[in-house]
JSON list of C-alpha atoms in Angstrom, two decimals:
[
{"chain": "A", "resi": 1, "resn": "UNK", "atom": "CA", "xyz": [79.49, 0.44, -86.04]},
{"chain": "A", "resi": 2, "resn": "UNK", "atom": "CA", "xyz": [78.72, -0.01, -89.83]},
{"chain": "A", "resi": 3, "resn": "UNK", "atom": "CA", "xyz": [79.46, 3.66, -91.80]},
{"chain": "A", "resi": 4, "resn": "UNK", "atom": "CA", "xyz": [76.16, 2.54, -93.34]},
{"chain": "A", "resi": 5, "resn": "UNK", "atom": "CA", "xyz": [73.28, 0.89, -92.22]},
{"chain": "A", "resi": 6, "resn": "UNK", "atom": "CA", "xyz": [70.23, -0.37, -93.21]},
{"chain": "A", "resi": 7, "resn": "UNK", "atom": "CA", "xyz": [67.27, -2.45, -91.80]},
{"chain": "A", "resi": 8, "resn": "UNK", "atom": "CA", "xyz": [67.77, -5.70, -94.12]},
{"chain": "A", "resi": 9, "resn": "UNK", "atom": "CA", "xyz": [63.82, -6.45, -93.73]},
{"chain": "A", "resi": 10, "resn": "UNK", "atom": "CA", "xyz": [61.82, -8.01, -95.58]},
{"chain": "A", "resi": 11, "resn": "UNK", "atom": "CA", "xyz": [59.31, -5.55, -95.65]},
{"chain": "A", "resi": 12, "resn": "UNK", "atom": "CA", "xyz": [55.63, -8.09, -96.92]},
{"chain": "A", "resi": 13, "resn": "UNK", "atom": "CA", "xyz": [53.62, -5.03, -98.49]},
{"chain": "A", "resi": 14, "resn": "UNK", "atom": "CA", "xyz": [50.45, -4.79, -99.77]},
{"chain": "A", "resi": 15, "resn": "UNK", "atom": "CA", "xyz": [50.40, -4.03, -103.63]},
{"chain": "A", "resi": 16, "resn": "UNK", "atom": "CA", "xyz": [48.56, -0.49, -103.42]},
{"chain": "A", "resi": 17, "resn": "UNK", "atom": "CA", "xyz": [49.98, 0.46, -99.65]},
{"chain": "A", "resi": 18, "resn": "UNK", "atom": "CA", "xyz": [52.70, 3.08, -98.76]},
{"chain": "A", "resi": 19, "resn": "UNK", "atom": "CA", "xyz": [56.18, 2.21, -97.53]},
{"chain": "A", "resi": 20, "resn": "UNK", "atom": "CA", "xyz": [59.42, 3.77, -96.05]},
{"chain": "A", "resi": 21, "resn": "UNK", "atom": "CA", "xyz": [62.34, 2.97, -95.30]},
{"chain": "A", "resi": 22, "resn": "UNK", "atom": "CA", "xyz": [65.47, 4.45, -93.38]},
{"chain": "A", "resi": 23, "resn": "UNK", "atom": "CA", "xyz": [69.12, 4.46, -93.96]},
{"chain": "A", "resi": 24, "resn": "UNK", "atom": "CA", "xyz": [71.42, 5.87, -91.31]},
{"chain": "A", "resi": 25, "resn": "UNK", "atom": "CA", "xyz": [75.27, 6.87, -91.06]},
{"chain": "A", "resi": 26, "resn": "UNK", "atom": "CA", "xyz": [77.58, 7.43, -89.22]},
{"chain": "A", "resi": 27, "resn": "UNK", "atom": "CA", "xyz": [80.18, 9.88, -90.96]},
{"chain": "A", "resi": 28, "resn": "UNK", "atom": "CA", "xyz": [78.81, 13.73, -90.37]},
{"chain": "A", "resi": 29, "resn": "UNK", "atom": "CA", "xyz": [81.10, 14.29, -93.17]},
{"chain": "A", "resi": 30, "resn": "UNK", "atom": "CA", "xyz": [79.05, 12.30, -95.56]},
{"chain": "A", "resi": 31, "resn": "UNK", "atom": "CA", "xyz": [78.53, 14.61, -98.93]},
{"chain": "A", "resi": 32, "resn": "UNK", "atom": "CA", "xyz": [76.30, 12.68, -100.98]},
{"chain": "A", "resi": 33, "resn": "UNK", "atom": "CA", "xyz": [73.68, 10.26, -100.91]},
{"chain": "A", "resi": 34, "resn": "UNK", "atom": "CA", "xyz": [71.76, 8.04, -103.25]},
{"chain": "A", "resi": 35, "resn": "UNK", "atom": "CA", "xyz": [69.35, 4.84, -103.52]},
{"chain": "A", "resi": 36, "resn": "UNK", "atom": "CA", "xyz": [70.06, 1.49, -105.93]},
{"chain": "A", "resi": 37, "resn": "UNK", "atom": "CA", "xyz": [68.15, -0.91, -106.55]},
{"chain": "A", "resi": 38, "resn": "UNK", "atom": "CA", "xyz": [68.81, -4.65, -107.09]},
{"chain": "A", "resi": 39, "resn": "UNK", "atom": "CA", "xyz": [66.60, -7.22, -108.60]},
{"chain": "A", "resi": 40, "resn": "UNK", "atom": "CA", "xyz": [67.11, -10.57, -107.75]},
{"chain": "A", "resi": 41, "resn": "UNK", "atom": "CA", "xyz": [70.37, -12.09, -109.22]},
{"chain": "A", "resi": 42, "resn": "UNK", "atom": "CA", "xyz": [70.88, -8.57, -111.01]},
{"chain": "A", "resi": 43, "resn": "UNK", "atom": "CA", "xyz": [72.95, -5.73, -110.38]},
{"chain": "A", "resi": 44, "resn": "UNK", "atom": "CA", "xyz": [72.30, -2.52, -108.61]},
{"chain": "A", "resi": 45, "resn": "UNK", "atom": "CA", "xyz": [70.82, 0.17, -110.86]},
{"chain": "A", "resi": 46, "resn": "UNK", "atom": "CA", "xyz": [70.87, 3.96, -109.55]},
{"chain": "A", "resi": 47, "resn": "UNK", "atom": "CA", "xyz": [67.01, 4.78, -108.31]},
{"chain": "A", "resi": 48, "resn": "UNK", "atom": "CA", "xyz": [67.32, 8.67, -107.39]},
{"chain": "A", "resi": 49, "resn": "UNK", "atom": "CA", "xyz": [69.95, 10.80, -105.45]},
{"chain": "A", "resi": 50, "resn": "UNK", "atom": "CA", "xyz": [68.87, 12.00, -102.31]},
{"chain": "A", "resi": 51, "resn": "UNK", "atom": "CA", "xyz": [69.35, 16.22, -102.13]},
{"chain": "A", "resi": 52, "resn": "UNK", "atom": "CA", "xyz": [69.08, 18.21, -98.73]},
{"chain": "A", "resi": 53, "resn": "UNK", "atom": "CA", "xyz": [65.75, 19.28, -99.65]},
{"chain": "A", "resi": 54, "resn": "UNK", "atom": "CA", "xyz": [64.43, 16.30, -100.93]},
{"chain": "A", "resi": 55, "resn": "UNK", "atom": "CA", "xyz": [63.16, 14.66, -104.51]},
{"chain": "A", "resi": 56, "resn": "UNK", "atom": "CA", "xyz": [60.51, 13.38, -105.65]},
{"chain": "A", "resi": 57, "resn": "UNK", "atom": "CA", "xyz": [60.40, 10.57, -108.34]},
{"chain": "A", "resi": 58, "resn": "UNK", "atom": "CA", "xyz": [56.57, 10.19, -109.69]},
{"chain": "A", "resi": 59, "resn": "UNK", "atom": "CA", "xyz": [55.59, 7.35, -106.61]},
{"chain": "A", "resi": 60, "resn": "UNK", "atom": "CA", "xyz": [59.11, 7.66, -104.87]},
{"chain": "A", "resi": 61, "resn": "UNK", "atom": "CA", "xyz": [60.56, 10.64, -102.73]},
{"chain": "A", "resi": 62, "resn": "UNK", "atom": "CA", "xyz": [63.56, 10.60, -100.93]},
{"chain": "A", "resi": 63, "resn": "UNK", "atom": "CA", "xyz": [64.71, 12.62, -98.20]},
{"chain": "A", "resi": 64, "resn": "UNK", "atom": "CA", "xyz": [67.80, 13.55, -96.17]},
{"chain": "A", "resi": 65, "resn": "UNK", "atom": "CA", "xyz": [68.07, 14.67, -92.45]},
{"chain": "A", "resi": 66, "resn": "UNK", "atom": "CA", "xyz": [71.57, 15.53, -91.92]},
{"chain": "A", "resi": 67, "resn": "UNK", "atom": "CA", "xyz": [71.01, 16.26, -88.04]},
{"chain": "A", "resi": 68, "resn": "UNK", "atom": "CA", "xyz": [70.08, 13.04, -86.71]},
{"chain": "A", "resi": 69, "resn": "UNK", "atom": "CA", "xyz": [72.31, 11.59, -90.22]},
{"chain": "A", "resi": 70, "resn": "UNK", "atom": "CA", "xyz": [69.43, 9.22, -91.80]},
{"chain": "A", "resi": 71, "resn": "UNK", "atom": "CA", "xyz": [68.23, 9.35, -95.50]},
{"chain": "A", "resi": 72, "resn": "UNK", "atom": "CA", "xyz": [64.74, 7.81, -96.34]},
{"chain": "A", "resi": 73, "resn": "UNK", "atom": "CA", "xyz": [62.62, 6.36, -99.11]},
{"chain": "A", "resi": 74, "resn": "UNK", "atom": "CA", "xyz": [59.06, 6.69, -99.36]},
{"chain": "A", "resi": 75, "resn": "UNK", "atom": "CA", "xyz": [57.28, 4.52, -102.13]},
{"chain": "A", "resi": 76, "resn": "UNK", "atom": "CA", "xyz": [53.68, 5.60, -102.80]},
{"chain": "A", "resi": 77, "resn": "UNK", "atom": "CA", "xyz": [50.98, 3.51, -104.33]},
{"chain": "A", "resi": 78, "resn": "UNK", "atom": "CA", "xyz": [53.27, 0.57, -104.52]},
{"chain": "A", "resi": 79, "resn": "UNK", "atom": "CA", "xyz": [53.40, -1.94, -107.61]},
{"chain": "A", "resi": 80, "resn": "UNK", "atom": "CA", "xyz": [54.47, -5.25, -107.37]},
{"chain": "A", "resi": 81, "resn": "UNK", "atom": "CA", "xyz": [57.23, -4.22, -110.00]},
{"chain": "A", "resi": 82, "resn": "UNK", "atom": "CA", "xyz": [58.50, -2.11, -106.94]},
{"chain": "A", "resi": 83, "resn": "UNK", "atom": "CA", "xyz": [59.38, -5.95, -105.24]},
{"chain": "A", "resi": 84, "resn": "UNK", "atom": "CA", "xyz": [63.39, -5.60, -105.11]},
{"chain": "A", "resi": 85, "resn": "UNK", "atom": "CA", "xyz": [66.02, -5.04, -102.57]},
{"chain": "A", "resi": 86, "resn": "UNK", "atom": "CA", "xyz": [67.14, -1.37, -101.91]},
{"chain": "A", "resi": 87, "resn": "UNK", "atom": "CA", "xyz": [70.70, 0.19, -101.32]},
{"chain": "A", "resi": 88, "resn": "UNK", "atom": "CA", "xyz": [71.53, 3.19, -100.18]},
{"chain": "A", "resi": 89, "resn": "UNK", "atom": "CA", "xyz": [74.82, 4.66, -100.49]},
{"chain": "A", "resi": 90, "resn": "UNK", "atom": "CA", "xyz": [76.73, 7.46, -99.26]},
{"chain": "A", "resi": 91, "resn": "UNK", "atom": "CA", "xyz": [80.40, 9.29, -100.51]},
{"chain": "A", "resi": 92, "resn": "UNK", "atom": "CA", "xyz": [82.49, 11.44, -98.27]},
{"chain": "A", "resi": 93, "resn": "UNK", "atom": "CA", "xyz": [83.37, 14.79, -99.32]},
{"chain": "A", "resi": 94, "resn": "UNK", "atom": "CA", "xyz": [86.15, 14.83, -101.61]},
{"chain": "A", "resi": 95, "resn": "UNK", "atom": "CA", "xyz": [85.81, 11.63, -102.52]},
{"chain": "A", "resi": 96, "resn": "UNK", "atom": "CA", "xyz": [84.24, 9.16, -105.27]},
{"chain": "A", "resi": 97, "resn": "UNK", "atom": "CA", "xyz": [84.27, 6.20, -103.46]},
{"chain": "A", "resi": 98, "resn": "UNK", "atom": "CA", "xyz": [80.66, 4.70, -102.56]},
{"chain": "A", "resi": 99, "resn": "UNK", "atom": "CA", "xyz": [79.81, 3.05, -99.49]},
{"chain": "A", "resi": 100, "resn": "UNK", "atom": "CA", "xyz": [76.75, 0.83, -99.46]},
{"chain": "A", "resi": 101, "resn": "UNK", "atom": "CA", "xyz": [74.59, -0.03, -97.00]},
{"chain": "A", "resi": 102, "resn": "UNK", "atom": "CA", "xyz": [73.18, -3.72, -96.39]},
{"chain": "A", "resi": 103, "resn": "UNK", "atom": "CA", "xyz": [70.04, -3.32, -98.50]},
{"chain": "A", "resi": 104, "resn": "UNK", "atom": "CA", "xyz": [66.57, -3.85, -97.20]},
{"chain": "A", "resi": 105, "resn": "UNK", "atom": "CA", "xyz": [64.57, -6.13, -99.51]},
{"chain": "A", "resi": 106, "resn": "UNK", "atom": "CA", "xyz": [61.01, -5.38, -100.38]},
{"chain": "A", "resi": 107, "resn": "UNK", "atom": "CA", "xyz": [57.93, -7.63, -101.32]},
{"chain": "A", "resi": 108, "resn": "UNK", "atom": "CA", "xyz": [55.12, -6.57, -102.58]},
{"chain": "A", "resi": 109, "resn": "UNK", "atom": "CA", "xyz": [51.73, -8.98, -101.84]},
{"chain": "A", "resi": 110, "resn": "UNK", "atom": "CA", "xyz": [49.10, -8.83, -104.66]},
{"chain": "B", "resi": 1, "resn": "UNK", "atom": "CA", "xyz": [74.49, -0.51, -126.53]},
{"chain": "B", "resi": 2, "resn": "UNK", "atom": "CA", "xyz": [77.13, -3.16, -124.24]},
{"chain": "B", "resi": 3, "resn": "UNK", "atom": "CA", "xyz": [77.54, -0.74, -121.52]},
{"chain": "B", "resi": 4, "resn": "UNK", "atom": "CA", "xyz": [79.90, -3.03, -118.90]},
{"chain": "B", "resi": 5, "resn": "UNK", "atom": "CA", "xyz": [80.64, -6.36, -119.60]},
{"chain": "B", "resi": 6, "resn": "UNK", "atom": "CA", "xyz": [81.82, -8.92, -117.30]},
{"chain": "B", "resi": 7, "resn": "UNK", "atom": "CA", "xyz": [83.08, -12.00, -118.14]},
{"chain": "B", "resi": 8, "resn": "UNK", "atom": "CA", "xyz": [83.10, -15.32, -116.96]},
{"chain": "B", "resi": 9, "resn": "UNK", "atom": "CA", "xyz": [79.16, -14.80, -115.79]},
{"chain": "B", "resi": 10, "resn": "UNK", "atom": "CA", "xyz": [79.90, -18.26, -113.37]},
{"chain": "B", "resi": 11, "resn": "UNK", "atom": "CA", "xyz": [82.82, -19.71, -112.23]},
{"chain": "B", "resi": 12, "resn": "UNK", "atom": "CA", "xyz": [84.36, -22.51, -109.83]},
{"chain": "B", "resi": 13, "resn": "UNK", "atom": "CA", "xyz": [87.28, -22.62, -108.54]},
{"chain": "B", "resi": 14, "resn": "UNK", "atom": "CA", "xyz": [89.62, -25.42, -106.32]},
{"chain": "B", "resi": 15, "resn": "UNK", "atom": "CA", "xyz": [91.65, -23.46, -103.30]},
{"chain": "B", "resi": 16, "resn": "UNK", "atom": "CA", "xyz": [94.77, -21.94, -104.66]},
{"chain": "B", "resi": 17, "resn": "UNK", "atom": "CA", "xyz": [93.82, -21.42, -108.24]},
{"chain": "B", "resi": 18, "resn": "UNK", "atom": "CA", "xyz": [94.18, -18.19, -109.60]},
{"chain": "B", "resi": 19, "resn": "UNK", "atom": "CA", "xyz": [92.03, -16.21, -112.14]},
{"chain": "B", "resi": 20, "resn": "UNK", "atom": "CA", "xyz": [91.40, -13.17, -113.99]},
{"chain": "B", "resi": 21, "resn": "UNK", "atom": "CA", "xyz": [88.08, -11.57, -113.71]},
{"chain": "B", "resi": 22, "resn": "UNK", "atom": "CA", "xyz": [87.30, -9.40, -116.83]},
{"chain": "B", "resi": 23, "resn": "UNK", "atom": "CA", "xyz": [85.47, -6.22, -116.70]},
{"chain": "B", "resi": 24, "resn": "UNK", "atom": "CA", "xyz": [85.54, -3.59, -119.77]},
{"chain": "B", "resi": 25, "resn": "UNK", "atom": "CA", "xyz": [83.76, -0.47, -120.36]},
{"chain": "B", "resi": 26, "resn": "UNK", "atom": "CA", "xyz": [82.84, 1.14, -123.84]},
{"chain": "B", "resi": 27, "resn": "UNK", "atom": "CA", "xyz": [81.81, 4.40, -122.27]},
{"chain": "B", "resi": 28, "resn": "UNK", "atom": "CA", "xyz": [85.14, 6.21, -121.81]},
{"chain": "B", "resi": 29, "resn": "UNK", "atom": "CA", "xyz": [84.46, 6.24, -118.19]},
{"chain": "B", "resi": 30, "resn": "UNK", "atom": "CA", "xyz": [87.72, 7.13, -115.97]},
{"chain": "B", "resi": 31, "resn": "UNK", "atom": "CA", "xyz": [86.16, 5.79, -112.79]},
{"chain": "B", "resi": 32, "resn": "UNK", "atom": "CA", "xyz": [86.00, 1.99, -112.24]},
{"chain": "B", "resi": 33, "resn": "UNK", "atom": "CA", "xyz": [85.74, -0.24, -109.43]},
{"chain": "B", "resi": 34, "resn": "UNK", "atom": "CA", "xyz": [85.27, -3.87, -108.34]},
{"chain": "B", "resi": 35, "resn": "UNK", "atom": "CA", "xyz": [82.52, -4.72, -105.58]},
{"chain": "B", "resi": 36, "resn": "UNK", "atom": "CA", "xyz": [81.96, -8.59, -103.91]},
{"chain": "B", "resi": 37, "resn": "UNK", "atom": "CA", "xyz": [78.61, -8.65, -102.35]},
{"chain": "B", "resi": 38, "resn": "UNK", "atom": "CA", "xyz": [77.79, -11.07, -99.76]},
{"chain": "B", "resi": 39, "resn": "UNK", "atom": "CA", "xyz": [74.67, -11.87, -97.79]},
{"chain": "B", "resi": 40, "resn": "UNK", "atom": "CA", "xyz": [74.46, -9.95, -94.90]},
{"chain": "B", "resi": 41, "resn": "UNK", "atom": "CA", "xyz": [77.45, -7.80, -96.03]},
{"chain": "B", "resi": 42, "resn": "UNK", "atom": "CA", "xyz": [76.26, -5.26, -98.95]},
{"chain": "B", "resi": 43, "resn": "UNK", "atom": "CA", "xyz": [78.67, -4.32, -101.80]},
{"chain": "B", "resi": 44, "resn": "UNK", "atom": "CA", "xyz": [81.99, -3.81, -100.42]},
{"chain": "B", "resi": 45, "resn": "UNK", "atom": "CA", "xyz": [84.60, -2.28, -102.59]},
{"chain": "B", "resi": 46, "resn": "UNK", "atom": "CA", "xyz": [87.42, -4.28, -103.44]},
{"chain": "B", "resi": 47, "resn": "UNK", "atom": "CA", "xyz": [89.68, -1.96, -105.29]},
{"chain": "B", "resi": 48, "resn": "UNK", "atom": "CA", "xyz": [89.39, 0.99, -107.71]},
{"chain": "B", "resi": 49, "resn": "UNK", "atom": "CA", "xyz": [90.82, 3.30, -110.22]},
{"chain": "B", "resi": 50, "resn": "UNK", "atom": "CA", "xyz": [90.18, 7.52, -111.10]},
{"chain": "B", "resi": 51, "resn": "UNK", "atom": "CA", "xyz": [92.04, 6.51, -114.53]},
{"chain": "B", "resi": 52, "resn": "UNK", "atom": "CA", "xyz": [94.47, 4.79, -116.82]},
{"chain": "B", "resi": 53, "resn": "UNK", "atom": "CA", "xyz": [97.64, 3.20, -114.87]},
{"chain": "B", "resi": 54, "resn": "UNK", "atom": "CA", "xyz": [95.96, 4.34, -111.51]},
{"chain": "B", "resi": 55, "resn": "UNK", "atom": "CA", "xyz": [94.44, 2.01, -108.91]},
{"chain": "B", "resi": 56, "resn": "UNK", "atom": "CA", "xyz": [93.93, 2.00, -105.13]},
{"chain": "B", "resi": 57, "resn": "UNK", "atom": "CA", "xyz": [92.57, -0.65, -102.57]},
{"chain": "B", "resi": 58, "resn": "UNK", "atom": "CA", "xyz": [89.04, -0.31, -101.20]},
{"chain": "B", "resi": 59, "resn": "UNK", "atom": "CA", "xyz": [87.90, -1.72, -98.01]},
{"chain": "B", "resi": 60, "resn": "UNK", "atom": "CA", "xyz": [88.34, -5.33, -98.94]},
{"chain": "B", "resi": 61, "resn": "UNK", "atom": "CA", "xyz": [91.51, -5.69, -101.18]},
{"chain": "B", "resi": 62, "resn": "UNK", "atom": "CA", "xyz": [93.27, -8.63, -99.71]},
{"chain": "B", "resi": 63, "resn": "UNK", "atom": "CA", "xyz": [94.22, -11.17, -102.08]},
{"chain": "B", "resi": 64, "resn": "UNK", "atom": "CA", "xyz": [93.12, -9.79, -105.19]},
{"chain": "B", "resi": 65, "resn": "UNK", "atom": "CA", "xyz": [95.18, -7.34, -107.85]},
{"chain": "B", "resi": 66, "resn": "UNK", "atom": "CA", "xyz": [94.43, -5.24, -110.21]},
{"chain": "B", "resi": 67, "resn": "UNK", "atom": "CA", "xyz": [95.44, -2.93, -113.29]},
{"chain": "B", "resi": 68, "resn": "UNK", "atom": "CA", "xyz": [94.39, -0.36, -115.61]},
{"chain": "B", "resi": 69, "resn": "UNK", "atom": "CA", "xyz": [96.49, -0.42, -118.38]},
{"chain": "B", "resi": 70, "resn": "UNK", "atom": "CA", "xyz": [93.61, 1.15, -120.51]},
{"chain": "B", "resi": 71, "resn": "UNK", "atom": "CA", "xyz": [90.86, 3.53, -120.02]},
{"chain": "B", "resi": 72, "resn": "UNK", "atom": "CA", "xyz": [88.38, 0.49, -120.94]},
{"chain": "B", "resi": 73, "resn": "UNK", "atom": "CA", "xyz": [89.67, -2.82, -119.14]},
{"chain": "B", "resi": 74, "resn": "UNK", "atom": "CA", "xyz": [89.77, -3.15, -115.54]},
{"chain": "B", "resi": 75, "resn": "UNK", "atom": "CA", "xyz": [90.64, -7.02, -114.43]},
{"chain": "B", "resi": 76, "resn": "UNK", "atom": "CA", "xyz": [90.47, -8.67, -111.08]},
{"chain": "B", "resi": 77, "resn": "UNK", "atom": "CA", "xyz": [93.47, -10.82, -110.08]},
{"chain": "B", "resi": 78, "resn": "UNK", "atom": "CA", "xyz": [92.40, -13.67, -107.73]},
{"chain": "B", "resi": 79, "resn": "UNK", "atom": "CA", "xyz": [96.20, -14.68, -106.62]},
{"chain": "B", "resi": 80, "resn": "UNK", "atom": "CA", "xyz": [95.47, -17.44, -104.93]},
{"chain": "B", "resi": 81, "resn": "UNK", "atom": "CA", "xyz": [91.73, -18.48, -104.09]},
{"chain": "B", "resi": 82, "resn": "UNK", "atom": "CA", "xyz": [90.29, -19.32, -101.20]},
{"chain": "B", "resi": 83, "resn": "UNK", "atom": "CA", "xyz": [86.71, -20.38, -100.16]},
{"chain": "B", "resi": 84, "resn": "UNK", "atom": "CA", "xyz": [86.24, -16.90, -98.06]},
{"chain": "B", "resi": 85, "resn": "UNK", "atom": "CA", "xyz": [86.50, -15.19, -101.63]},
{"chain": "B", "resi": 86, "resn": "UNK", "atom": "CA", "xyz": [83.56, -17.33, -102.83]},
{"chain": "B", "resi": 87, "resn": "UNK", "atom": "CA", "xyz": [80.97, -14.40, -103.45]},
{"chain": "B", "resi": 88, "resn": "UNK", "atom": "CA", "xyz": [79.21, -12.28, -106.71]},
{"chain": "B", "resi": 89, "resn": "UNK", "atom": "CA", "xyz": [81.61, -9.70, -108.15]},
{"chain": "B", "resi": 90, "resn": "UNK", "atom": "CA", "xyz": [80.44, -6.78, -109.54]},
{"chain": "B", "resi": 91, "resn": "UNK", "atom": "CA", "xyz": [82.39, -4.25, -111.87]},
{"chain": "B", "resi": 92, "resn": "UNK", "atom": "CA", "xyz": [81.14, -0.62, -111.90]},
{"chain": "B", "resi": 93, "resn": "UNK", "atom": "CA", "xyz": [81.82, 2.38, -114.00]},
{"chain": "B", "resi": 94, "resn": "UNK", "atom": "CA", "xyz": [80.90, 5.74, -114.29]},
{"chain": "B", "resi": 95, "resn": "UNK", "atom": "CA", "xyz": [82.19, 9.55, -115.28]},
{"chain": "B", "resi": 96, "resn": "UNK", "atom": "CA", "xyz": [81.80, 10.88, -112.30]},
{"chain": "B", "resi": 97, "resn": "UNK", "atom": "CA", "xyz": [79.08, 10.18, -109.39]},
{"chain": "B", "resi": 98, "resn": "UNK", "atom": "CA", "xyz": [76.15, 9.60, -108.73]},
{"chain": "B", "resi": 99, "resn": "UNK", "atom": "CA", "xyz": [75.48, 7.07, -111.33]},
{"chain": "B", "resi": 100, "resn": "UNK", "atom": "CA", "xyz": [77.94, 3.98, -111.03]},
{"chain": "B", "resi": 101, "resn": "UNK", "atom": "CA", "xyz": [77.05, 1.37, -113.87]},
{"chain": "B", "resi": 102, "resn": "UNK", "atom": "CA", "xyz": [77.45, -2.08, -113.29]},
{"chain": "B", "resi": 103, "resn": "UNK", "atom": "CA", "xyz": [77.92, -5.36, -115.01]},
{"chain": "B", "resi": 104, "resn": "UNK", "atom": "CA", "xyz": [75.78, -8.28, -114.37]},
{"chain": "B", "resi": 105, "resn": "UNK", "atom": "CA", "xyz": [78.31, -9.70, -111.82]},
{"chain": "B", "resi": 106, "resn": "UNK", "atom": "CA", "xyz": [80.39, -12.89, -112.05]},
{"chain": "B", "resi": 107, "resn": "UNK", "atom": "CA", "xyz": [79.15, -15.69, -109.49]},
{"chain": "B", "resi": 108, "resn": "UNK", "atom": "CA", "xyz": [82.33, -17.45, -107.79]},
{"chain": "B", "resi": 109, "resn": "UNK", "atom": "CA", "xyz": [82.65, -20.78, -106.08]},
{"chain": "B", "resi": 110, "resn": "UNK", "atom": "CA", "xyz": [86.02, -21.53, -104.48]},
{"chain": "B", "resi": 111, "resn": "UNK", "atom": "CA", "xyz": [86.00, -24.87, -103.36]}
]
C-alpha cells in the first residue's frame, strides 16, 4: 500500500460549483500535512498546511481526520484559475522528509 | 528575486552517459532535496541534505549521487543513464517545513 494516496481524477467541474477531494495515509505516525499545487509543466507550489482543526484559505479549507487518517480539500466557488493538479503531502514526526501523494488533477468547465 | 534555479531546463541523453544536474539556492536554505516525478508515480525523493557536506538517500536513490559542498549548490550525479531514469527532476529548498521551494524542473530523455 502507497504511504500516500490520492484519487488521480480528473475531476470535470463546473466553473462556479464546489469540490473536494481526499487524501489518505497510511502511517498513524504522520505529523504534518500540507497541499501543493502544480500547474501544467510547472512545479509544485505550497497551497495551505492542513492543522488538526482545520484552515480556511478565502475559497479553500482544508481539513484533517486523524482517526480514519485522511486529509481533505474543499474548493468553494471554483474559478477556472483553480484548473491544476493537487498534491498532498505528509512528514513523519521527527522528520523533514515529504512524502507526496499521486496528485488528483482538476478541470474547471466554463 | 532567483529563488532556485535549475539548470539544463531539457536534456537528452544516449544510455550510459553521465551528467550533472544543477540546482542552487540563494536563500541560505539548509534543507535541499531532489524529486523525479513520473506519471502515475507523484514526486518521489531521490536524495537529500539537512546541510553543508551532509546528504542521505530518499526512496529512489539508485544510480544517481550527490554532494553538498556548499550551503547553495546541490547537484545530481546521473552515473550512468538509463531510459528508466527518463523523467522531470525537480530541486527543492526550504528552511525548515512546510514550505519546500522548487525549481522549474529539468525534463530528461535517456535514450
Amino acid at each position: 500500500r502507497k504511504e500516500v494516496e490520492q484519487d488521480p481524477g480528473p475531476f470535470n467541474v463546473p466553473e462556479g460549483a464546489t469540490v473536494a477531494f481526499n487524501c489518505t495515509y497510511s502511517n498513524s505516525a504522520s505529523q504534518s500535512f500540507f497541499w501543493y499545487r502544480q500547474d501544467c509543466r510547472k512545479e509544485p507550489k505550497l497551497l495551505m498546511s492542513v492543522y488538526s482543526s482545520g484552515n480556511e484559505d478565502g475559497r479553500f479549507t482544508a481539513q484533517l481526520n486523524r482517526a480514519s487518517q485522511y486529509i481533505s480539500l474543499l474548493i468553494r466557488d471554483s474559478k477556472l484559475s483553480d484548473s491544476a493538479t493537487y498534491l498532498c503531502a505528509v512528514t513523519n514526526f521527527g522528520n523533514e522528509k515529504l512524502t507526496f501523494g499521486t496528485g488528483t488533477r482538476l478541470t474547471i468547465i466554463p | 528575486n532567483a529563488g532556485v534555479t535549475q539548470t539544463p531546463k531539457f536534456q537528452v541523453l544516449k544510455t550510459g552517459q553521465s551528467m550533472t544536474l544543477q540546482c542552487a539556492q540563494d536563500m541560505n536554505h539548509e534543507y535541499m532535496s531532489w524529486y523525479r516525478q513520473d506519471p502515475g508515480m507523484g514526486l518521489r525523493l531521490i536524495h537529500y541534505s539537512v546541510g553543508a557536506g551532509i546528504t542521505d538517500q530518499g526512496e529512489v536513490p539508485n544510480g544517481y549521487n550527490v554532494s553538498r559542498s556548499t550551503t547553495e549548490d546541490f547537484p545530481l550525479r546521473l552515473l550512468s543513464a538509463a531510459p528508466s531514469q527518463t523523467s522531470v527532476y525537480f530541486c527543492a529548498s526550504s528552511s525548515g517545513l512546510p514550505n519546500q521551494y522548487f525549481g522549474a524542473g529539468t525534463r530528461l530523455s535517456v535514450l
